[in-house]
């Protein structure tokens, strides 16, 4: 199974937040410049602290661009970072390789340290041939100037601020990114040529990185990538294409990106709950599901139902097959009937949720996932069933067929002491995609 994986792959510098060292960093900044708000970009250490405080207070994640290499080097020198594989495409390619697929990775900044972190099962096009990442890195001889600083925090982690001590509401992460290559959505000429020449042999494509485009360049960056994907789809209409949203630099950029999708169009679009709010805004779909029967947990139930309604309207407005929303508590999917059965979609969502939980709990998507089902996700499933959904015959989750749609909800598994919070969405997305593509290929033969 040949799968294109693009566009970003990079090294992540990861720091697990620790009160003493973060306190020193905060104390070295100008307190009058720290306001606990999400910045449009990071131009100073005060901007970084303000954005981190916002994410911790809300339990939310974000990725913000760092303006300037000098500031990036200052941030790099401020914390004890550990290097890991980063970039949506790289993380997803590694997982797909472990599942037995043959991912074809765009790697315009491949260098030896990055190549060593990629699975030998990943393939990188070099001069018309596919090579293992380590060998490709030796051939390409590149120097990476990419820095993705990932600050991971856990629920109740604390950080001082001029407004007092701030505690994290949930486990999450904040990413400060200096990446002049991936922010331009660069692709290597070798990758471009290989995909063009071999597109008939490609089964699917899982694509991301649009969210990294900077506010002053996105109108120039998006069209070539959209045209490239449209060309693939036109040459091979059977290729299953999934696009992942990501945390855009502004709602304006996200809306512009979504307005371009009808030029392809993709089969599937994925996002987390914060990205859904950006994409869907205030739209609603009040006739999709009835009102909750009980008010005992109305706020919690209305949240999952509101997300499902917004995702359904987004799918309708975009005119695509499927929209999925992955959250900490559950994964939602809204899909047109016909391409995949409800059973296949639930099995795919369960594989995605379990792979992400295994990564969080053990540090490896191949590890043993925790057994405990997320109680909020489980309660959402029960309420969904009270609204007419049917529990899966095997495994977890429930599905409801209505108005030509298959609505699916899959509770997550609960990692009580997570070792990793970065890449969980990418892991869930890639594992789900792989299972969906298997079902599509099976039904096609």
Short mmCIF file of C-alpha atoms in Angstrom, two decimals:
data_model
loop_
_atom_site.label_atom_id
_atom_site.label_comp_id
_atom_site.label_asym_id
_atom_site.label_seq_id
_atom_site.Cartn_x
_atom_site.Cartn_y
_atom_site.Cartn_z
CA UNK A 1 0.00 0.00 0.00
CA UNK A 2 1.74 3.16 -1.25
CA UNK A 3 0.84 6.37 0.60
CA UNK A 4 2.12 9.90 -0.03
CA UNK A 5 3.00 11.74 3.20
CA UNK A 6 3.54 15.51 2.97
CA UNK A 7 4.45 18.21 3.73
CA UNK A 8 6.31 18.92 7.01
CA UNK A 9 8.92 16.73 8.67
CA UNK A 10 11.43 18.08 11.16
CA UNK A 11 13.20 17.63 14.47
CA UNK A 12 11.19 18.56 17.56
CA UNK A 13 12.99 19.92 20.61
CA UNK A 14 10.79 18.75 23.50
CA UNK A 15 10.76 20.11 27.04
CA UNK A 16 8.59 18.65 29.82
CA UNK A 17 7.65 21.71 31.84
CA UNK A 18 9.39 21.92 35.21
CA UNK A 19 8.57 24.74 37.61
CA UNK A 20 12.09 25.72 38.64
CA UNK A 21 13.55 26.25 35.15
CA UNK A 22 10.40 27.85 33.71
CA UNK A 23 10.35 30.20 36.73
CA UNK A 24 13.88 31.38 35.92
CA UNK A 25 12.85 31.99 32.31
CA UNK A 26 9.79 34.01 33.40
CA UNK A 27 11.83 36.05 35.89
CA UNK A 28 14.31 37.00 33.16
CA UNK A 29 11.51 38.56 31.08
CA UNK A 30 9.85 41.97 31.32
CA UNK A 31 6.74 41.45 33.51
CA UNK A 32 4.93 44.32 31.81
CA UNK A 33 5.14 42.44 28.50
CA UNK A 34 3.46 39.27 29.85
CA UNK A 35 -0.32 39.31 29.46
CA UNK A 36 -1.41 35.67 29.31
CA UNK A 37 -2.80 35.85 25.78
CA UNK A 38 -2.18 33.92 22.58
CA UNK A 39 0.08 35.97 20.32
CA UNK A 40 -0.11 36.09 16.54
CA UNK A 41 3.64 35.44 16.40
CA UNK A 42 6.54 35.20 18.83
CA UNK A 43 8.87 38.20 18.65
CA UNK A 44 10.20 38.06 22.20
CA UNK A 45 10.46 35.79 25.22
CA UNK A 46 7.52 37.75 26.67
CA UNK A 47 5.40 36.65 23.69
CA UNK A 48 6.38 33.03 24.29
CA UNK A 49 5.49 33.21 28.00
CA UNK A 50 2.18 34.98 27.29
CA UNK A 51 1.16 32.32 24.78
CA UNK A 52 2.24 29.47 27.05
CA UNK A 53 0.26 30.95 29.97
CA UNK A 54 -2.83 31.18 27.76
CA UNK A 55 -2.55 27.53 26.70
CA UNK A 56 -2.00 26.30 30.24
CA UNK A 57 -4.87 28.33 31.69
CA UNK A 58 -7.26 26.98 29.03
CA UNK A 59 -5.78 23.49 28.75
CA UNK A 60 -5.44 24.13 25.02
CA UNK A 61 -2.70 23.55 22.48
CA UNK A 62 -1.30 25.95 19.88
CA UNK A 63 1.55 26.34 17.43
CA UNK A 64 2.92 29.87 16.90
CA UNK A 65 5.72 30.99 14.60
CA UNK A 66 8.95 32.43 16.02
CA UNK A 67 10.11 35.57 14.22
CA UNK A 68 13.85 35.38 13.67
CA UNK A 69 16.65 32.88 14.06
CA UNK A 70 18.36 34.85 16.85
CA UNK A 71 15.28 34.55 19.09
CA UNK A 72 14.99 30.86 18.21
CA UNK A 73 18.58 30.31 19.32
CA UNK A 74 17.85 32.19 22.56
CA UNK A 75 14.89 29.90 23.25
CA UNK A 76 17.00 26.86 22.40
CA UNK A 77 19.61 27.88 24.98
CA UNK A 78 17.03 28.43 27.74
CA UNK A 79 15.78 24.88 28.41
CA UNK A 80 17.06 21.26 28.47
CA UNK A 81 15.50 20.00 25.23
CA UNK A 82 15.38 16.42 23.97
CA UNK A 83 15.19 15.73 20.24
CA UNK A 84 12.35 13.72 18.71
CA UNK A 85 10.83 13.24 15.31
CA UNK A 86 8.42 16.05 14.49
CA UNK A 87 6.28 17.35 11.66
CA UNK A 88 2.87 15.94 10.82
CA UNK A 89 4.07 14.13 7.70
CA UNK A 90 7.08 12.59 9.41
CA UNK A 91 5.11 11.31 12.41
CA UNK A 92 2.38 9.87 10.20
CA UNK A 93 4.87 8.28 7.80
CA UNK A 94 6.66 6.52 10.67
CA UNK A 95 3.41 5.10 12.00
CA UNK A 96 2.23 3.99 8.56
CA UNK A 97 5.53 2.16 8.06
CA UNK A 98 5.05 0.26 11.33
CA UNK A 99 1.57 -0.76 10.12
CA UNK A 100 3.03 -2.29 6.97
CA UNK A 101 2.37 0.48 4.46
CA UNK A 102 4.96 2.03 2.15
CA UNK A 103 4.90 5.76 2.93
CA UNK A 104 6.55 8.08 0.40
CA UNK A 105 7.78 11.08 2.35
CA UNK A 106 8.50 14.62 1.30
CA UNK A 107 11.69 15.55 3.19
CA UNK A 108 13.17 18.82 1.89
CA UNK A 109 15.36 19.32 5.00
CA UNK A 110 16.53 15.75 5.58
CA UNK A 111 19.79 15.54 7.54
CA UNK A 112 21.45 12.66 9.41
CA UNK A 113 19.86 13.24 12.83
CA UNK A 114 16.42 13.44 11.26
CA UNK A 115 17.06 10.47 8.98
CA UNK A 116 18.03 8.34 11.98
CA UNK A 117 14.66 9.01 13.64
CA UNK A 118 12.64 7.92 10.62
CA UNK A 119 11.68 4.26 10.22
CA UNK A 120 13.65 2.28 7.62
CA UNK A 121 10.23 1.44 6.16
CA UNK A 122 9.72 5.06 5.14
CA UNK A 123 10.82 5.85 1.60
CA UNK A 124 12.35 9.15 0.43
CA UNK A 125 12.58 9.85 -3.33
CA UNK A 126 16.11 10.61 -4.52
CA UNK A 127 16.89 10.95 -8.24
CA UNK A 128 13.92 8.83 -9.30
CA UNK A 129 14.52 6.09 -6.72
CA UNK A 130 13.06 5.40 -3.30
CA UNK A 131 15.64 5.18 -0.51
CA UNK A 132 15.66 4.54 3.22
CA UNK A 133 15.82 7.84 5.14
CA UNK A 134 19.31 7.28 6.59
CA UNK A 135 20.76 6.53 3.16
CA UNK A 136 18.88 9.43 1.60
CA UNK A 137 20.27 11.79 4.28
CA UNK A 138 23.81 10.69 3.42
CA UNK A 139 23.16 11.42 -0.26
CA UNK A 140 21.46 14.78 0.24
CA UNK A 141 23.93 16.22 2.82
CA UNK A 142 21.72 19.02 4.19
CA UNK A 143 22.13 21.26 7.21
CA UNK A 144 18.89 21.69 9.14
CA UNK A 145 18.00 25.17 10.39
CA UNK A 146 14.56 24.07 11.58
CA UNK A 147 13.59 24.47 15.24
CA UNK A 148 10.23 23.33 16.67
CA UNK A 149 10.19 23.95 20.43
CA UNK A 150 7.53 21.81 22.13
CA UNK A 151 6.70 22.63 25.75
CA UNK A 152 4.64 19.79 27.22
CA UNK A 153 2.61 20.41 30.35
CA UNK A 154 0.43 18.18 32.49
CA UNK A 155 -2.75 18.96 34.34
CA UNK A 156 -2.00 21.03 37.46
CA UNK A 157 1.57 21.88 36.37
CA UNK A 158 2.26 25.41 37.58
CA UNK A 159 4.01 28.44 36.19
CA UNK A 160 4.48 31.88 37.85
CA UNK A 161 3.19 34.99 36.15
CA UNK A 162 2.78 38.68 37.00
CA UNK A 163 -0.88 37.85 37.63
CA UNK A 164 -0.03 35.05 40.07
CA UNK A 165 0.55 31.30 39.79
CA UNK A 166 -1.11 29.68 36.75
CA UNK A 167 -2.03 25.96 36.80
CA UNK A 168 -2.61 23.87 33.69
CA UNK A 169 -6.27 22.96 33.21
CA UNK A 170 -5.44 19.85 31.12
CA UNK A 171 -2.51 17.92 29.67
CA UNK A 172 -1.45 19.59 26.44
CA UNK A 173 1.47 21.27 24.67
CA UNK A 174 2.53 24.61 23.26
CA UNK A 175 4.79 24.75 20.19
CA UNK A 176 7.00 27.67 19.19
CA UNK A 177 8.21 27.09 15.64
CA UNK A 178 11.10 28.58 13.71
CA UNK A 179 10.99 26.83 10.36
CA UNK A 180 11.69 28.85 7.20
CA UNK A 181 11.39 25.69 5.06
CA UNK A 182 8.21 23.99 6.25
CA UNK A 183 6.42 27.30 6.76
CA UNK A 184 6.79 27.75 3.00
CA UNK A 185 5.37 24.23 2.48
CA UNK A 186 8.45 23.40 0.46
CA UNK A 187 8.64 20.11 -1.39
CA UNK A 188 11.78 18.60 -2.85
CA UNK A 189 12.05 18.36 -6.65
CA UNK A 190 12.83 14.64 -6.27
CA UNK A 191 9.56 14.15 -4.36
CA UNK A 192 7.58 16.18 -6.90
CA UNK A 193 8.98 14.24 -9.86
CA UNK A 194 8.54 10.83 -8.28
CA UNK A 195 4.90 11.44 -7.33
CA UNK A 196 4.09 12.80 -10.78
CA UNK A 197 5.72 9.87 -12.57
CA UNK A 198 4.28 7.17 -10.31
CA UNK A 199 0.89 8.52 -9.30
CA UNK A 200 -0.97 5.55 -10.76
CA UNK A 201 0.74 3.32 -8.19
CA UNK A 202 -0.32 5.45 -5.21
CA UNK A 203 -3.25 4.27 -3.07
CA UNK A 204 -3.66 7.30 -0.85
CA UNK A 205 -2.22 10.58 0.40
CA UNK A 206 -2.27 12.06 3.90
CA UNK A 207 -1.37 15.74 3.78
CA UNK A 208 -0.84 18.53 6.31
CA UNK A 209 1.29 21.58 7.08
CA UNK A 210 -0.98 24.24 5.62
CA UNK A 211 -1.33 25.73 9.10
CA UNK A 212 2.35 26.70 9.15
CA UNK A 213 1.99 29.26 6.36
CA UNK A 214 2.82 32.75 7.71
CA UNK A 215 0.25 35.58 7.52
CA UNK A 216 2.20 37.53 4.93
CA UNK A 217 2.78 34.63 2.50
CA UNK A 218 -0.14 32.20 2.64
CA UNK A 219 -1.84 33.50 -0.52
CA UNK A 220 1.34 32.69 -2.46
CA UNK A 221 2.08 29.41 -0.67
CA UNK A 222 -1.27 27.61 -0.92
CA UNK A 223 -1.99 27.68 -4.71
CA UNK A 224 1.03 25.59 -5.86
CA UNK A 225 0.31 22.93 -3.22
CA UNK A 226 -3.42 22.86 -4.01
CA UNK A 227 -2.58 22.55 -7.70
CA UNK A 228 -0.14 19.72 -7.01
CA UNK A 229 -2.76 17.76 -5.03
CA UNK A 230 -5.43 18.49 -7.66
CA UNK A 231 -3.09 17.10 -10.31
CA UNK A 232 -2.61 13.88 -8.33
CA UNK A 233 -6.34 13.44 -7.87
CA UNK A 234 -7.08 14.18 -11.51
CA UNK A 235 -4.48 11.65 -12.69
CA UNK A 236 -5.62 8.99 -10.18
CA UNK A 237 -9.27 9.57 -9.12
CA UNK A 238 -9.24 6.39 -6.98
CA UNK A 239 -6.54 7.78 -4.69
CA UNK A 240 -7.99 8.45 -1.21
CA UNK A 241 -6.84 11.88 0.01
CA UNK A 242 -7.04 13.09 3.62
CA UNK A 243 -6.07 16.65 4.61
CA UNK A 244 -5.35 17.57 8.23
CA UNK A 245 -6.14 21.12 9.34
CA UNK A 246 -3.61 22.05 12.03
CA UNK A 247 -3.61 25.19 14.20
CA UNK A 248 -3.58 28.07 11.71
CA UNK A 249 -1.92 31.39 12.50
CA UNK A 250 -5.29 33.14 12.21
CA UNK A 251 -8.93 32.26 11.43
CA UNK A 252 -8.62 34.33 8.25
CA UNK A 253 -5.90 32.02 6.90
CA UNK A 254 -7.89 28.91 7.89
CA UNK A 255 -10.98 30.16 6.07
CA UNK A 256 -8.94 30.97 2.97
CA UNK A 257 -7.46 27.46 3.01
CA UNK A 258 -10.93 25.91 3.27
CA UNK A 259 -12.18 28.04 0.39
CA UNK A 260 -9.58 26.43 -1.90
CA UNK A 261 -10.51 22.80 -1.23
CA UNK A 262 -13.18 22.59 -3.92
CA UNK A 263 -10.36 22.84 -6.47
CA UNK A 264 -9.13 19.36 -5.49
CA UNK A 265 -11.47 18.20 -3.81
CA UNK A 266 -10.11 15.93 -1.04
CA UNK A 267 -12.03 12.94 0.30
CA UNK A 268 -11.50 13.62 3.99
CA UNK A 269 -10.65 16.47 6.34
CA UNK A 270 -9.47 16.08 9.94
CA UNK A 271 -8.93 18.43 12.89
CA UNK A 272 -9.02 18.73 16.66
CA UNK A 273 -11.74 20.52 18.62
CA UNK A 274 -9.95 23.89 18.64
CA UNK A 275 -9.44 23.71 14.89
CA UNK A 276 -13.11 22.81 14.43
CA UNK A 277 -14.10 26.03 16.18
CA UNK A 278 -11.85 27.98 13.83
CA UNK A 279 -13.16 26.17 10.74
CA UNK A 280 -16.85 26.10 11.63
CA UNK A 281 -17.24 29.28 13.67
CA UNK A 282 -20.83 29.78 14.76
CA UNK A 283 -22.50 27.48 12.20
CA UNK A 284 -24.97 24.92 13.49
CA UNK A 285 -27.05 22.04 12.16
CA UNK A 286 -30.00 21.88 14.58
CA UNK A 287 -31.98 19.20 12.73
CA UNK A 288 -29.23 16.58 12.67
CA UNK A 289 -29.77 15.25 16.20
CA UNK A 290 -32.64 15.75 18.66
CA UNK A 291 -32.18 17.68 21.89
CA UNK A 292 -30.81 15.75 24.91
CA UNK A 293 -33.45 13.80 26.80
CA UNK A 294 -32.04 14.69 30.23
CA UNK A 295 -30.37 17.76 31.69
CA UNK A 296 -28.25 15.86 34.24
CA UNK A 297 -25.07 16.28 32.21
CA UNK A 298 -26.45 18.68 29.64
CA UNK A 299 -23.35 20.85 29.31
CA UNK A 300 -21.10 17.87 28.60
CA UNK A 301 -23.51 16.20 26.19
CA UNK A 302 -24.30 19.41 24.38
CA UNK A 303 -20.59 19.89 23.76
CA UNK A 304 -20.12 16.65 21.84
CA UNK A 305 -23.43 17.15 20.05
CA UNK A 306 -22.53 20.71 19.07
CA UNK A 307 -19.21 19.47 17.69
CA UNK A 308 -20.92 16.76 15.68
CA UNK A 309 -23.42 19.27 14.29
CA UNK A 310 -20.69 21.75 13.35
CA UNK A 311 -18.61 19.04 11.70
CA UNK A 312 -21.66 17.87 9.75
CA UNK A 313 -22.39 21.37 8.49
CA UNK A 314 -18.72 21.88 7.61
CA UNK A 315 -18.73 18.65 5.60
CA UNK A 316 -21.89 19.79 3.83
CA UNK A 317 -20.48 23.22 3.00
CA UNK A 318 -17.21 21.79 1.71
CA UNK A 319 -18.96 19.07 -0.29
CA UNK A 320 -16.53 16.32 0.73
CA UNK A 321 -17.01 12.70 1.78
CA UNK A 322 -15.89 12.90 5.39
CA UNK A 323 -14.97 15.22 8.26
CA UNK A 324 -13.41 13.88 11.47
CA UNK A 325 -12.72 15.59 14.80
CA UNK A 326 -10.26 14.06 17.27
CA UNK A 327 -10.42 15.23 20.88
CA UNK A 328 -8.93 14.00 24.11
CA UNK A 329 -12.21 12.31 25.06
CA UNK A 330 -13.44 10.86 21.74
CA UNK A 331 -13.21 10.94 17.95
CA UNK A 332 -16.19 12.03 15.87
CA UNK A 333 -16.70 11.22 12.20
CA UNK A 334 -19.38 12.43 9.80
CA UNK A 335 -19.33 10.62 6.45
CA UNK A 336 -21.51 10.13 3.41
CA UNK A 337 -22.91 6.62 3.10
CA UNK A 338 -21.46 4.38 0.39
CA UNK A 339 -17.65 4.59 0.47
CA UNK A 340 -17.16 2.91 3.85
CA UNK A 341 -19.55 0.92 6.03
CA UNK A 342 -20.36 2.07 9.56
CA UNK A 343 -18.57 -1.02 10.86
CA UNK A 344 -15.39 -0.24 8.92
CA UNK A 345 -15.41 3.38 10.07
CA UNK A 346 -15.81 2.43 13.73
CA UNK A 347 -13.00 -0.12 13.48
CA UNK A 348 -10.81 2.52 11.85
CA UNK A 349 -11.60 5.09 14.53
CA UNK A 350 -10.88 2.55 17.27
CA UNK A 351 -7.51 1.74 15.76
CA UNK A 352 -6.72 5.45 15.69
CA UNK A 353 -7.84 6.07 19.27
CA UNK A 354 -5.97 3.01 20.58
CA UNK A 355 -2.74 3.91 18.76
CA UNK A 356 -2.81 7.43 20.19
CA UNK A 357 -3.49 6.10 23.70
CA UNK A 358 -0.61 3.62 23.41
CA UNK A 359 1.73 6.45 22.37
CA UNK A 360 0.59 8.63 25.28
CA UNK A 361 0.89 5.85 27.85
CA UNK A 362 4.06 4.07 26.71
CA UNK A 363 5.87 6.46 24.38
CA UNK A 364 5.26 4.16 21.42
CA UNK A 365 2.20 3.72 19.20
CA UNK A 366 3.18 0.03 19.07
CA UNK A 367 2.92 -0.27 22.87
CA UNK A 368 0.05 -1.79 24.81
CA UNK A 369 -2.75 0.79 25.13
CA UNK A 370 -4.32 1.44 28.54
CA UNK A 371 -7.54 -0.44 29.30
CA UNK A 372 -9.55 2.36 30.92
CA UNK A 373 -12.08 4.03 28.62
CA UNK A 374 -12.28 7.79 28.91
CA UNK A 375 -15.38 8.40 31.09
CA UNK A 376 -16.42 11.55 29.23
CA UNK A 377 -16.15 9.74 25.93
CA UNK A 378 -18.12 6.82 27.32
CA UNK A 379 -20.87 9.11 28.60
CA UNK A 380 -21.01 10.82 25.19
CA UNK A 381 -21.45 7.38 23.57
CA UNK A 382 -24.27 6.49 25.97
CA UNK A 383 -26.07 9.74 25.24
CA UNK A 384 -25.50 9.23 21.49
CA UNK A 385 -27.19 5.83 21.79
CA UNK A 386 -30.12 7.39 23.63
CA UNK A 387 -30.53 9.59 20.56
CA UNK A 388 -30.76 6.54 18.29
CA UNK A 389 -27.17 5.44 17.64
CA UNK A 390 -26.27 1.73 17.77
CA UNK A 391 -23.30 0.36 19.70
CA UNK A 392 -20.56 -1.34 17.69
CA UNK A 393 -20.93 -5.12 17.39
CA UNK A 394 -17.21 -5.46 18.06
CA UNK A 395 -15.04 -3.10 20.05
CA UNK A 396 -16.15 0.33 21.26
CA UNK A 397 -18.07 3.20 19.75
CA UNK A 398 -21.46 3.78 18.22
CA UNK A 399 -22.86 4.89 14.87
CA UNK A 400 -26.07 6.41 13.57
CA UNK A 401 -27.29 6.54 9.98
CA UNK A 402 -29.34 9.63 9.18
CA UNK A 403 -30.07 11.70 6.05
CA UNK A 404 -27.57 9.78 3.93
CA UNK A 405 -24.82 10.20 6.52
CA UNK A 406 -22.99 7.83 8.86
CA UNK A 407 -22.34 9.58 12.19
CA UNK A 408 -19.74 7.82 14.35
CA UNK A 409 -18.41 8.41 17.87
CA UNK A 410 -15.44 6.54 19.34
CA UNK A 411 -14.46 7.05 23.02
CA UNK A 412 -10.76 7.41 23.69
CA UNK A 413 -8.74 5.35 26.13
CA UNK A 414 -7.44 7.15 29.20
CA UNK A 415 -3.69 7.44 29.82
CA UNK A 416 -3.55 8.50 33.47
CA UNK A 417 0.18 9.33 33.44
CA UNK A 418 0.96 10.34 29.83
CA UNK A 419 4.57 10.15 28.75
CA UNK A 420 3.91 12.02 25.50
CA UNK A 421 1.37 14.66 24.48
CA UNK A 422 2.87 15.59 21.10
CA UNK A 423 1.77 13.82 17.94
CA UNK A 424 -1.27 12.09 19.42
CA UNK A 425 -3.62 13.61 16.83
CA UNK A 426 -1.25 12.71 13.99
CA UNK A 427 -1.00 9.16 15.32
CA UNK A 428 -4.77 8.76 15.60
CA UNK A 429 -5.25 10.24 12.13
CA UNK A 430 -2.66 8.05 10.40
CA UNK A 431 -3.83 4.82 12.07
CA UNK A 432 -7.45 5.61 11.19
CA UNK A 433 -6.52 6.47 7.62
CA UNK A 434 -4.58 3.22 7.18
CA UNK A 435 -7.55 1.13 8.34
CA UNK A 436 -9.95 3.08 6.11
CA UNK A 437 -7.68 2.64 3.10
CA UNK A 438 -7.49 -1.10 3.75
CA UNK A 439 -11.31 -1.30 3.70
CA UNK A 440 -11.54 0.77 0.52
CA UNK A 441 -8.98 -1.41 -1.26
CA UNK A 442 -10.73 -4.57 -0.08
CA UNK A 443 -14.11 -3.41 -1.40
CA UNK A 444 -12.59 -2.29 -4.69
CA UNK A 445 -11.26 -5.78 -5.54
#
